[in-house]
Coordinates of C-alpha atoms in Angstrom, one line a residue:
Chain A
M1 CA -17.9 -25.2 16.1
S2 CA -16.2 -24.3 19.2
F3 CA -12.5 -25.2 17.7
H4 CA -13.4 -22.8 14.8
Q5 CA -14.6 -20.2 16.8
Q6 CA -11.7 -20.1 18.7
A7 CA -9.4 -20.1 15.7
L8 CA -11.2 -17.0 14.5
G9 CA -11.3 -15.3 17.5
L10 CA -7.4 -15.8 17.4
R11 CA -6.9 -14.8 13.7
A12 CA -8.7 -11.7 14.4
E13 CA -6.5 -11.0 17.5
R14 CA -3.3 -11.9 15.3
Q15 CA -4.5 -9.4 12.5
Q16 CA -4.5 -6.5 14.8
V17 CA -1.2 -7.4 16.4
L18 CA 0.2 -7.2 12.4
A19 CA -1.8 -3.9 11.8
T20 CA 0.2 -2.6 14.9
N21 CA 3.2 -3.7 13.3
I22 CA 2.3 -2.3 10.0
A23 CA 1.0 0.8 11.4
N24 CA 4.4 1.3 13.5
A25 CA 6.7 0.5 10.6
D26 CA 8.3 3.8 10.9
T27 CA 8.4 4.4 14.5
P28 CA 11.8 4.9 16.2
G29 CA 12.3 2.0 18.8
Y30 CA 8.9 0.5 18.1
L31 CA 9.4 -3.7 18.5
A32 CA 7.5 -5.9 16.5
R33 CA 4.9 -8.4 18.4
D34 CA 3.2 -11.4 17.0
I35 CA 1.4 -14.3 18.8
D36 CA 2.5 -17.9 18.5
F37 CA -0.8 -19.2 16.9
S38 CA -0.5 -22.5 16.9
A39 CA 0.6 -23.0 20.7
T40 CA -2.3 -20.3 21.7
L41 CA -4.9 -22.1 19.9
A42 CA -3.8 -25.5 21.4
K43 CA -4.0 -23.6 25.1
A44 CA -7.3 -22.3 24.0
T45 CA -8.9 -25.6 22.9
A46 CA -7.6 -27.4 25.7
G47 CA -9.5 -25.1 28.0
K48 CA -6.3 -24.0 29.9
A49 CA -6.8 -20.0 28.8
A50 CA -7.3 -17.8 31.3
P51 CA -11.2 -17.2 31.5
G52 CA -12.5 -14.3 30.0
P53 CA -14.4 -11.2 31.3
L54 CA -17.3 -13.0 30.5
A55 CA -16.9 -16.6 31.8
L56 CA -20.0 -18.5 33.5
N57 CA -19.9 -19.8 36.9
T58 CA -20.7 -23.4 37.3
T59 CA -22.7 -24.1 40.2
Q60 CA -24.7 -27.2 39.8
A61 CA -23.4 -30.4 38.4
G62 CA -25.6 -30.1 35.3
H63 CA -23.8 -26.6 34.4
Q64 CA -21.7 -26.6 31.6
A65 CA -18.5 -24.7 31.3
A66 CA -18.4 -21.8 29.1
S67 CA -15.0 -19.8 29.5
G68 CA -16.0 -16.4 27.4
A69 CA -12.7 -17.1 25.5
G70 CA -14.0 -15.2 22.7
L71 CA -13.1 -11.8 24.3
S72 CA -9.9 -13.0 26.0
L73 CA -7.8 -16.0 24.5
G74 CA -5.0 -15.2 26.7
A75 CA -2.7 -14.8 23.7
D76 CA 1.1 -14.1 24.8
L77 CA 2.3 -11.4 22.8
L78 CA 5.8 -12.3 21.9
Y79 CA 8.4 -9.9 20.3
R80 CA 9.7 -10.7 16.7
V81 CA 13.2 -11.8 16.5
P82 CA 14.7 -9.2 14.0
T83 CA 16.4 -10.2 11.0
Q84 CA 17.3 -6.6 9.7
P85 CA 17.2 -4.4 12.6
S86 CA 17.2 -0.5 11.6
L87 CA 19.5 1.8 13.2
D88 CA 16.5 3.8 15.1
G89 CA 15.8 0.6 17.0
N90 CA 12.7 -0.5 15.0
T91 CA 12.5 -4.2 14.2
V92 CA 9.5 -4.3 11.8
D93 CA 10.2 -5.9 8.6
M94 CA 7.4 -4.8 6.1
D95 CA 7.9 -7.5 3.8
V96 CA 7.6 -10.6 6.5
E97 CA 4.6 -8.2 8.5
R98 CA 3.0 -7.9 5.1
V99 CA 3.4 -11.5 4.0
N100 CA 2.2 -12.6 7.5
F101 CA -0.9 -10.2 7.0
A102 CA -1.9 -11.7 3.8
D103 CA -1.5 -15.0 5.3
N104 CA -3.7 -14.4 8.5
S105 CA -6.4 -12.7 6.3
L106 CA -6.7 -16.2 4.1
H107 CA -6.6 -18.1 7.6
Y108 CA -9.6 -16.3 8.6
E109 CA -11.5 -16.4 5.7
A110 CA -10.9 -20.1 5.8
S111 CA -12.1 -20.2 9.2
L112 CA -14.9 -18.1 8.5
E113 CA -15.8 -20.4 5.3
L114 CA -15.8 -23.5 7.4
L115 CA -18.2 -22.0 9.9
T116 CA -20.2 -20.8 7.5
G117 CA -20.3 -24.6 6.0
K118 CA -20.9 -25.9 9.6
I119 CA -23.8 -23.5 9.9
Q120 CA -25.5 -24.3 6.8
G121 CA -25.3 -27.9 7.4
L122 CA -27.0 -27.2 11.0
R123 CA -29.6 -25.2 9.3
L124 CA -30.2 -28.2 6.6
A125 CA -30.7 -30.4 9.3
M126 CA -33.2 -28.1 11.2
Q127 CA -35.4 -27.9 8.5
S128 CA -38.8 -29.9 8.0
E129 CA -38.3 -32.2 4.7
N130 CA -41.3 -31.2 3.1
S131 CA -40.2 -27.6 2.8
Chain B
M1 CA -15.8 -3.9 20.1
A2 CA -12.3 -5.0 19.6
A3 CA -12.6 -6.2 16.0
F4 CA -13.1 -2.6 14.7
S5 CA -10.2 -0.9 16.5
I6 CA -8.2 -2.5 13.6
F7 CA -9.8 0.6 11.8
N8 CA -8.2 3.2 14.8
V9 CA -4.8 1.3 14.0
A10 CA -4.4 2.0 10.3
G11 CA -6.4 5.0 10.3
S12 CA -4.0 6.7 12.7
A13 CA -1.2 5.4 11.0
M14 CA -2.9 6.9 7.6
A15 CA -3.0 10.3 9.3
A16 CA 0.5 10.1 10.7
Q17 CA 2.2 9.1 7.3
S18 CA 0.1 11.9 5.3
Q19 CA 1.2 14.0 7.9
R20 CA 4.8 13.3 7.3
I21 CA 4.0 14.0 3.4
N22 CA 2.9 17.4 4.5
A23 CA 5.9 17.9 6.2
V24 CA 7.6 17.2 3.0
A25 CA 5.7 19.1 1.0
S26 CA 6.2 22.2 3.2
N27 CA 9.9 21.3 2.8
M28 CA 10.0 21.1 -0.8
A29 CA 8.2 24.1 -1.4
N30 CA 10.8 26.0 1.1
A31 CA 13.9 24.2 -0.8
D32 CA 14.8 27.3 -2.4
S33 CA 13.7 29.9 -0.1
V34 CA 15.9 32.6 1.0
A35 CA 16.6 33.9 4.5
G36 CA 14.0 36.3 5.4
P37 CA 14.3 39.9 6.9
D38 CA 15.0 38.6 10.4
G39 CA 17.7 36.5 8.8
K40 CA 16.8 33.4 9.9
P41 CA 16.2 30.9 6.7
Y42 CA 13.5 28.1 6.5
Q43 CA 14.6 25.2 8.4
A44 CA 13.4 21.6 7.2
R45 CA 10.5 20.1 9.1
Q46 CA 10.6 16.5 10.4
V47 CA 7.8 14.5 11.9
V48 CA 8.7 12.3 15.0
F49 CA 6.5 9.1 15.1
E50 CA 5.6 7.7 18.7
Y51 CA 3.9 4.4 19.5
A52 CA 0.3 5.1 20.7
P53 CA -1.4 2.1 22.8
L54 CA -5.0 2.1 22.0
A55 CA -6.7 3.5 25.5
R56 CA -8.8 0.7 26.6
K57 CA -11.0 1.8 29.6
A58 CA -10.3 -1.5 31.8
N59 CA -6.2 -0.4 31.2
A60 CA -6.2 3.3 31.4
S61 CA -6.2 3.5 35.1
L62 CA -3.4 0.8 35.0
A63 CA -1.5 3.0 32.5
T64 CA -1.6 6.0 34.2
A65 CA -0.8 4.4 37.6
N66 CA 2.2 3.1 35.8
L67 CA 3.2 6.1 34.5
A68 CA 5.7 7.4 37.2
G69 CA 7.2 3.9 37.1
G70 CA 9.0 5.0 33.7
G71 CA 9.7 3.1 30.8
L72 CA 9.4 -0.4 32.0
A73 CA 5.9 0.4 33.6
T74 CA 4.7 2.1 30.5
Q75 CA 5.9 -0.9 28.5
M76 CA 4.1 -3.4 30.6
A77 CA 0.9 -1.2 30.5
S78 CA 1.1 -1.5 26.6
R79 CA 1.8 -5.1 26.6
S80 CA -1.4 -5.7 28.7
A81 CA -3.0 -3.7 25.7
G82 CA -0.7 -5.3 23.1
L83 CA -2.2 -3.2 20.3
G84 CA -1.9 0.5 19.3
G85 CA -1.3 3.0 16.4
V86 CA 0.8 5.5 15.9
R87 CA 1.1 9.5 16.5
V88 CA 3.1 12.3 15.7
S89 CA 4.8 13.0 18.8
S90 CA 6.6 16.3 17.8
V91 CA 7.6 18.1 14.4
E92 CA 11.5 18.8 14.8
L93 CA 13.1 21.5 13.3
S94 CA 16.3 20.4 11.1
D95 CA 19.6 22.1 12.3
A96 CA 21.5 21.1 9.5
P97 CA 23.7 24.0 8.2
A98 CA 22.1 26.1 5.8
R99 CA 23.0 26.5 2.4
Q100 CA 25.0 29.4 1.1
E101 CA 25.6 30.4 -2.4
Y102 CA 27.6 33.3 -3.6
R103 CA 25.7 35.7 -5.2
P104 CA 26.9 39.9 -4.6
D105 CA 24.0 40.8 -7.0
H106 CA 21.2 39.3 -4.9
P107 CA 19.3 42.0 -2.8
L108 CA 19.6 39.7 0.3
A109 CA 23.1 38.9 0.4
D110 CA 25.3 39.9 3.3
E111 CA 28.5 41.7 3.2
Q112 CA 30.7 39.0 1.8
G113 CA 28.0 38.5 -0.9
Y114 CA 26.6 35.2 0.3
V115 CA 22.9 34.4 0.5
T116 CA 21.7 32.0 3.1
F117 CA 19.3 29.6 1.6
S118 CA 17.1 26.7 3.6
N119 CA 18.7 23.8 5.0
V120 CA 16.4 21.4 2.9
D121 CA 17.8 18.8 1.2
P122 CA 15.7 17.7 -1.7
V123 CA 17.1 14.4 -2.6
A124 CA 16.5 13.0 1.1
E125 CA 13.0 14.5 1.0
M126 CA 12.1 13.0 -2.1
V127 CA 13.1 9.4 -0.6
D128 CA 11.0 10.6 2.7
M129 CA 8.1 11.2 0.6
I130 CA 8.2 7.5 -1.3
A131 CA 8.6 5.9 2.2
A132 CA 5.9 7.8 3.5
S133 CA 3.8 7.0 0.5
K134 CA 4.3 3.4 0.7
S135 CA 3.9 2.8 4.2
Y136 CA 0.5 4.8 3.6
E137 CA 0.0 2.2 0.6
A138 CA 0.6 -0.6 3.3
N139 CA -2.1 0.8 6.0
V140 CA -4.7 1.2 3.3
E141 CA -4.2 -2.5 2.4
V142 CA -4.5 -3.2 5.8
F143 CA -7.5 -1.3 6.1
N144 CA -9.3 -2.8 3.4
T145 CA -8.4 -6.2 3.9
S146 CA -9.6 -6.0 7.3
K147 CA -13.0 -4.1 6.2
S148 CA -13.8 -7.0 3.6
L149 CA -13.1 -9.8 6.3
L150 CA -15.3 -8.0 8.5
R151 CA -18.1 -7.9 5.7
K152 CA -17.7 -11.3 5.5
T153 CA -17.9 -12.0 8.8
L154 CA -21.1 -10.0 9.5
T155 CA -22.7 -12.5 6.9
L156 CA -21.5 -15.7 8.4
G157 CA -23.8 -18.4 7.9
E158 CA -25.5 -17.1 5.1

């Protein structure tokens, strides 16, 4: 469950980065950004991500760590290597961005479906048998 | 909430692109306008886009504190925010030479018989319009995709 939560959060974050790229496709001097999804997800699931602003303190041995990573996954924003840089210094390649955006949307939806399946499974397990 | 700022990003881009289309419309409408009584012909308008980092309360003080540091500092401030839309920073007047035609019978012709028209290049304007409308469409697509994804997120687990 936590894995899909992290993945979903990261997908949402990447969606925004790609939307920023598409919005700035005509802005002179804008450099396209992206995040390394798999590396960031590995970091987030390994618990090495920077604690978010909602991190819980653990003061007792029985306390469970909650990093509050849903708000800050510590995603490193990288710069895209331009294949066809334009004269005004803009490195947004609309085709690349749109393909990535569609791909990211589909992955987001897939994560959503998987989470839904898990929640439905849990809900089924919690129901009494005679209802 | 962070997830909804994507609408601000796409919305700002749509507003900026529609302003660009407005400028094209103004230029095309004045493509054949002649120099007025002041002798100055219409100059083609061009909008200039600028990256507009999303203002977040936590980062706002950081951004203003770094403003004195120049380009790199503002880059770092926007990196910490990471995301942003686009805004129209200024509307520039084209300083291309005005088109002149020899029409001695024209009421606004000068002593040599030349009439000064606007400096609008209709072909370039049409290209600009198509590019702007394609960018606008792309942002509408971003908006709609994000909207349907968020709607699905709201019904998570049902």
